[in-house]
Amino acid sequence: MPKSSNATEIREVMKNEGLRITPQRFAVYANLLRREDHPTVEQILEDVNADIPIASKASVYSALTILREVNLVREVLLDEGVTRYDANVNPHHHFVCSDCGAIHDLAWETFNCFDLSQLSDGLQAESYEVTVKGLCQSCQ
Amino acid sequence: MPKSSNATEIREVMKNEGLRITPQRFAVYANLLRREDHPTVEQILEDVNADIPIASKASVYSALTILREVNLVREVLLDEGVTRYDANVNPHHHFVCSDCGAIHDLAWETFNCFDLSQLSDGLQAESYEVTVKGLCQSCQ
DNA sequence: TTAAATGCAAACTATTTGCACGTAA
DNA sequence: TTACGTGCAAATAGTTTGCATTTAA
């Protein structure tokens, strides 16, 4: 479900992380909060500049970089050569439609039966993430 | 464990897939079969040309593309912006060391407790893959 | 013999960087 | 006021493509 954040709340969150609030950063973060489709930089750029041009590509990159550093957004790397972004930083997994490419979040609890203490070769696990591929509802 | 394939066996496998066997393709596939470190194109290129130059970058790309098409190798996408390749096409998972970046294969059976029929939103799962992050033995 | 692969260089895409100018605090 | 962010354009990295030449079968 999309987080219902108003402008004031968003500003508050950013301020709490010590971020200087510029129109560009605000637009990028607000945009990511309002959508669930794990957009690419290009998509964020288009969306943010839809009405009036507000941010350059370089600024979107820089906004995303700093938002990632303070852990307000995270990267999602799936099967292409493009980085996608997600304002949902809670642990969760991903479903990718092998037909249309749409990405859906899967609740963390979907896969919680692992015993990570049992890995081979003395590997010490810290976290894990599951990517499921298949067909989304509209592509079946 | 590295597959112990001799030249004749490798040729046989490639021929079975209907591939024309060129020195470049052979070198790329043999190289991938002999290593387990999920190399990038750059690394394959260096390794294959270590003694005498045998393949151009374009040929390595094209060899990998066709080997992927016939399912003799697969791409591995992890946390960077680089594609890595793997001659192990059996289902398995990956462990990535968050310190040195080394990649280890994890046996499929490590995570086999999923009920994929129970996904939300009418999603129809076909496959899944787990990526574990942590510290490898030498980085602990 | 010939359809298909190679190698080079140029093109392309995603991302990063340098620097003059602008602005949030 | 000023340290920090923005925007542009140029640089870089990874990958793809076009085309003339070579080669596996």
Coordinates of C-alpha atoms (C1' of nucleotides) in Angstrom, one line a residue:
Chain A
M1 CA 0.0 0.0 0.0
P2 CA 1.3 3.5 -0.8
K3 CA 2.4 5.4 2.2
S4 CA 0.1 8.4 2.6
S5 CA 2.6 11.1 3.4
N6 CA 1.8 14.8 3.1
A7 CA 4.4 17.4 2.2
T8 CA 5.0 18.3 5.8
E9 CA 5.6 14.8 6.9
I10 CA 8.0 14.2 4.0
R11 CA 10.0 17.3 4.9
E12 CA 10.1 16.2 8.5
V13 CA 11.5 12.8 7.6
M14 CA 14.1 14.3 5.4
K15 CA 15.1 16.9 8.0
N16 CA 15.4 14.2 10.6
E17 CA 18.1 12.6 8.4
G18 CA 20.0 15.9 8.3
L19 CA 19.2 16.5 4.6
R20 CA 18.9 19.9 3.1
I21 CA 15.5 20.2 1.5
T22 CA 15.7 21.3 -2.0
P23 CA 12.7 21.3 -4.5
Q24 CA 14.5 18.6 -6.5
R25 CA 15.1 16.3 -3.6
F26 CA 11.7 16.8 -2.3
A27 CA 10.1 16.0 -5.6
V28 CA 12.2 12.9 -6.1
Y29 CA 11.5 11.5 -2.6
A30 CA 7.8 12.4 -2.7
N31 CA 7.5 10.8 -6.1
L32 CA 9.1 7.6 -4.9
L33 CA 6.8 7.5 -1.9
R34 CA 3.7 7.9 -3.9
R35 CA 4.4 5.1 -6.4
E36 CA 5.0 1.4 -6.0
D37 CA 6.4 0.5 -9.4
H38 CA 10.1 0.7 -8.5
P39 CA 10.9 3.2 -11.2
T40 CA 14.2 3.8 -13.0
V41 CA 15.9 7.2 -12.9
E42 CA 14.4 8.0 -16.3
Q43 CA 10.9 7.3 -15.1
I44 CA 11.4 9.4 -12.0
L45 CA 12.8 12.2 -14.1
E46 CA 9.8 12.2 -16.5
D47 CA 7.3 12.0 -13.7
V48 CA 8.9 14.7 -11.7
N49 CA 9.1 17.1 -14.7
A50 CA 5.7 16.2 -16.1
D51 CA 4.1 19.6 -15.4
I52 CA 6.9 22.0 -15.2
P53 CA 10.6 21.1 -15.5
I54 CA 12.0 21.1 -12.0
A55 CA 15.0 18.8 -11.9
S56 CA 17.8 17.8 -14.2
K57 CA 19.0 14.3 -14.6
A58 CA 22.1 14.9 -12.6
S59 CA 20.1 16.3 -9.7
V60 CA 17.8 13.2 -9.7
Y61 CA 20.9 11.0 -9.6
S62 CA 22.3 13.1 -6.8
A63 CA 19.1 13.2 -4.9
L64 CA 18.8 9.4 -5.1
T65 CA 22.4 8.9 -4.0
I66 CA 21.9 11.0 -0.9
L67 CA 18.5 9.5 -0.1
R68 CA 20.1 6.1 -0.4
E69 CA 22.9 7.1 1.9
V70 CA 20.5 8.0 4.7
N71 CA 18.5 4.9 4.0
L72 CA 15.3 6.6 2.9
V73 CA 15.3 4.8 -0.4
R74 CA 17.0 1.7 -1.7
E75 CA 18.1 0.3 -5.0
V76 CA 16.4 -2.7 -6.5
L77 CA 18.5 -4.7 -9.0
L78 CA 16.6 -7.1 -11.1
D79 CA 17.2 -8.6 -14.5
E80 CA 18.1 -5.7 -16.7
G81 CA 21.0 -3.3 -16.8
V82 CA 19.0 -0.5 -15.1
T83 CA 18.8 0.4 -11.5
R84 CA 15.4 0.8 -10.0
Y85 CA 14.5 2.6 -6.8
D86 CA 12.1 1.9 -3.9
A87 CA 11.1 4.1 -1.0
N88 CA 10.0 1.0 0.9
V89 CA 13.1 0.3 2.9
N90 CA 11.5 -2.3 5.1
P91 CA 12.8 -5.8 4.4
H92 CA 10.7 -7.4 1.6
H93 CA 11.1 -9.5 -1.5
H94 CA 10.2 -9.0 -5.1
F95 CA 8.2 -10.6 -7.8
V96 CA 9.0 -9.9 -11.4
C97 CA 6.6 -10.6 -14.2
S98 CA 8.5 -12.4 -16.9
D99 CA 6.1 -11.1 -19.5
C100 CA 5.5 -7.4 -18.8
G101 CA 8.4 -6.8 -16.4
A102 CA 6.1 -5.4 -13.7
I103 CA 7.6 -5.6 -10.2
H104 CA 5.5 -6.4 -7.1
D105 CA 6.6 -6.3 -3.5
L106 CA 6.2 -9.6 -1.6
A107 CA 5.8 -9.4 2.2
W108 CA 8.8 -10.4 4.2
E109 CA 6.8 -13.2 5.8
T110 CA 6.3 -14.9 2.5
F111 CA 9.7 -16.5 2.9
N112 CA 10.7 -16.8 6.5
C113 CA 11.6 -20.4 6.9
F114 CA 15.4 -20.1 6.4
D115 CA 18.1 -21.3 8.7
L116 CA 20.9 -18.9 7.7
S117 CA 23.2 -20.3 10.4
Q118 CA 23.8 -23.4 8.3
L119 CA 25.6 -22.1 5.3
S120 CA 28.5 -24.1 3.8
D121 CA 32.1 -23.0 3.6
G122 CA 32.0 -20.9 6.8
L123 CA 29.9 -18.3 5.2
Q124 CA 28.3 -15.9 7.7
A125 CA 24.9 -14.6 6.5
E126 CA 23.7 -11.1 7.3
S127 CA 20.7 -10.8 5.1
Y128 CA 18.9 -12.3 2.2
E129 CA 16.5 -11.4 -0.5
V130 CA 14.3 -13.6 -2.7
T131 CA 13.3 -12.7 -6.3
V132 CA 10.4 -14.7 -7.7
K133 CA 9.7 -14.8 -11.4
G134 CA 6.4 -15.6 -12.9
L135 CA 3.3 -14.1 -14.5
C136 CA 1.4 -11.3 -12.9
Q137 CA -2.4 -11.4 -12.9
S138 CA -2.9 -9.4 -16.1
C139 CA -0.3 -11.5 -18.0
Q140 CA -1.6 -14.9 -17.2
Chain B
M1 CA 33.2 -28.1 -7.5
P2 CA 34.6 -27.3 -11.0
K3 CA 33.3 -29.5 -13.6
S4 CA 36.2 -31.6 -15.0
S5 CA 35.6 -31.3 -18.7
N6 CA 38.2 -32.1 -21.3
A7 CA 38.3 -30.4 -24.7
T8 CA 36.5 -33.2 -26.4
E9 CA 33.6 -33.2 -24.0
I10 CA 33.2 -29.5 -24.2
R11 CA 33.1 -29.6 -28.0
E12 CA 30.6 -32.4 -27.8
V13 CA 28.3 -30.4 -25.5
M14 CA 28.5 -27.4 -27.8
K15 CA 27.9 -29.4 -30.9
N16 CA 24.9 -31.0 -29.3
E17 CA 23.4 -27.5 -29.0
G18 CA 24.0 -26.9 -32.7
L19 CA 26.7 -24.4 -32.0
R20 CA 29.4 -23.8 -34.6
I21 CA 32.7 -24.3 -32.7
T22 CA 35.1 -21.4 -33.1
P23 CA 38.3 -21.0 -31.1
Q24 CA 36.7 -17.9 -29.5
R25 CA 33.5 -19.7 -28.4
F26 CA 35.4 -22.7 -27.2
A27 CA 37.8 -20.6 -25.2
V28 CA 35.0 -18.6 -23.5
Y29 CA 33.0 -21.6 -22.6
A30 CA 36.0 -23.7 -21.5
N31 CA 37.1 -20.7 -19.3
L32 CA 33.7 -20.4 -17.7
L33 CA 33.5 -24.2 -17.0
R34 CA 36.9 -24.1 -15.3
R35 CA 36.2 -21.3 -12.9
E36 CA 33.6 -20.7 -10.2
D37 CA 34.0 -17.0 -9.6
H38 CA 31.2 -15.8 -11.8
P39 CA 33.4 -13.5 -13.9
T40 CA 32.5 -10.4 -15.8
V41 CA 33.1 -10.0 -19.5
E42 CA 36.3 -8.1 -18.8
Q43 CA 37.6 -10.9 -16.6
I44 CA 36.8 -13.6 -19.1
L45 CA 38.5 -11.5 -21.8
E46 CA 41.7 -11.0 -19.8
D47 CA 41.8 -14.7 -18.9
V48 CA 41.1 -16.0 -22.4
N49 CA 43.8 -13.7 -23.9
A50 CA 46.3 -14.2 -21.1
D51 CA 48.9 -16.1 -23.2
I52 CA 48.1 -15.2 -26.7
P53 CA 45.4 -12.8 -27.9
I54 CA 42.6 -15.0 -29.2
A55 CA 39.3 -13.2 -28.9
S56 CA 38.1 -9.6 -29.2
K57 CA 35.7 -8.1 -26.7
A58 CA 32.9 -8.2 -29.3
S59 CA 33.5 -11.9 -29.8
V60 CA 33.4 -12.6 -26.1
Y61 CA 30.1 -10.8 -25.9
S62 CA 28.7 -12.7 -28.9
A63 CA 29.9 -16.0 -27.6
L64 CA 28.3 -15.4 -24.2
T65 CA 25.1 -14.3 -25.9
I66 CA 24.8 -17.5 -27.9
L67 CA 25.9 -19.7 -25.1
R68 CA 23.2 -18.1 -23.0
E69 CA 20.6 -18.7 -25.7
V70 CA 21.2 -22.4 -25.8
N71 CA 21.3 -22.4 -22.0
L72 CA 24.9 -23.5 -21.5
V73 CA 25.7 -20.4 -19.4
R74 CA 23.6 -18.0 -17.5
E75 CA 23.8 -14.4 -16.3
V76 CA 24.1 -13.6 -12.7
L77 CA 23.0 -10.1 -11.7
L78 CA 24.0 -9.0 -8.2
D79 CA 24.7 -5.7 -6.7
E80 CA 26.8 -3.8 -9.2
G81 CA 26.2 -2.6 -12.6
V82 CA 28.0 -5.5 -14.2
T83 CA 26.7 -8.7 -15.7
R84 CA 28.5 -11.8 -14.5
Y85 CA 28.4 -15.2 -16.1
D86 CA 28.1 -18.7 -14.7
A87 CA 28.5 -22.1 -16.5
N88 CA 26.5 -23.7 -13.7
V89 CA 23.0 -23.6 -15.1
N90 CA 21.5 -25.9 -12.5
P91 CA 19.2 -24.1 -10.2
H92 CA 21.1 -22.7 -7.3
H93 CA 21.4 -19.6 -5.1
H94 CA 24.1 -17.1 -4.5
F95 CA 26.1 -15.8 -1.5
V96 CA 27.8 -12.4 -2.0
C97 CA 30.4 -11.2 0.4
S98 CA 29.6 -7.7 1.5
D99 CA 33.3 -7.0 2.1
C100 CA 35.3 -8.5 -0.8
G101 CA 32.4 -9.0 -3.2
A102 CA 33.3 -12.7 -3.8
I103 CA 30.4 -14.8 -5.0
H104 CA 29.7 -18.4 -3.8
D105 CA 27.1 -20.8 -5.1
L106 CA 24.6 -22.1 -2.5
A107 CA 23.1 -25.5 -3.1
W108 CA 19.5 -25.4 -4.2
E109 CA 18.4 -27.4 -1.2
T110 CA 19.6 -24.6 1.1
F111 CA 16.2 -22.9 0.5
N112 CA 13.6 -25.3 -0.4
C113 CA 10.8 -24.6 2.0
F114 CA 8.7 -22.2 -0.1
D115 CA 5.1 -22.5 -0.9
L116 CA 5.0 -20.6 -4.1
S117 CA 1.4 -21.3 -4.7
Q118 CA 0.4 -18.9 -2.0
L119 CA 1.5 -15.6 -3.5
S120 CA -0.7 -12.5 -3.1
D121 CA -2.5 -10.6 -5.9
G122 CA -3.0 -13.6 -8.1
L123 CA 0.7 -13.8 -8.9
Q124 CA 1.7 -17.0 -10.6
A125 CA 5.3 -18.1 -9.6
E126 CA 7.5 -19.9 -12.0
S127 CA 10.9 -19.8 -10.4
Y128 CA 12.8 -18.0 -7.6
E129 CA 16.3 -17.3 -6.5
V130 CA 17.7 -16.3 -3.2
T131 CA 20.7 -13.9 -2.8
V132 CA 22.3 -14.0 0.6
K133 CA 24.7 -11.3 1.8
G134 CA 27.2 -11.6 4.5
L135 CA 30.9 -12.2 5.1
C136 CA 32.9 -15.0 3.5
Q137 CA 35.3 -17.0 5.5
S138 CA 38.4 -14.9 4.8
C139 CA 36.6 -11.6 5.5
Q140 CA 35.1 -12.5 8.9
Chain C
dT1 C1' 31.2 -23.1 -51.0
dT2 C1' 28.7 -20.3 -48.1
dA3 C1' 26.2 -19.1 -44.1
dA4 C1' 27.7 -17.6 -40.1
dA5 C1' 31.4 -15.7 -36.9
dT6 C1' 35.2 -12.4 -36.0
dG7 C1' 37.3 -7.8 -35.2
dC8 C1' 37.3 -3.2 -35.3
dA9 C1' 35.3 1.1 -34.5
dA10 C1' 31.5 3.7 -33.9
dA11 C1' 27.0 4.1 -31.4
dC12 C1' 24.3 3.7 -27.4
dT13 C1' 22.7 3.6 -22.5
dA14 C1' 23.3 4.2 -17.8
dT15 C1' 25.8 6.7 -14.6
dT16 C1' 29.5 9.8 -12.8
dT17 C1' 32.2 13.9 -12.6
dG18 C1' 34.0 18.9 -13.0
dC19 C1' 32.8 23.3 -12.6
dA20 C1' 30.4 27.9 -12.7
dC21 C1' 26.3 29.5 -10.8
dG22 C1' 22.4 29.5 -7.5
dT23 C1' 20.1 28.9 -3.1
dA24 C1' 18.6 26.8 1.6
dA25 C1' 19.4 27.6 6.1
Chain D
dT1 C1' 26.6 34.7 4.3
dT2 C1' 28.3 30.4 2.8
dA3 C1' 28.5 25.6 2.5
dC4 C1' 26.1 22.8 -0.2
dG5 C1' 23.1 21.7 -4.3
dT6 C1' 22.0 22.3 -9.2
dG7 C1' 22.5 22.1 -14.1
dC8 C1' 25.0 21.6 -18.0
dA9 C1' 28.2 19.2 -20.7
dA10 C1' 31.9 16.3 -21.0
dA11 C1' 33.7 11.8 -19.3
dT12 C1' 33.3 6.9 -18.2
dA13 C1' 31.8 2.1 -18.2
dG14 C1' 29.2 -1.6 -20.0
dT15 C1' 27.2 -3.3 -23.9
dT16 C1' 25.4 -3.4 -28.8
dT17 C1' 25.7 -2.7 -33.7
dG18 C1' 27.4 -2.2 -38.6
dC19 C1' 30.2 -3.8 -41.8
dA20 C1' 34.2 -5.7 -44.3
dT21 C1' 36.9 -9.8 -43.7
dT22 C1' 37.6 -14.5 -42.3
dT23 C1' 36.4 -19.3 -41.4
dA24 C1' 33.9 -23.7 -39.8
dA25 C1' 31.6 -27.2 -41.7

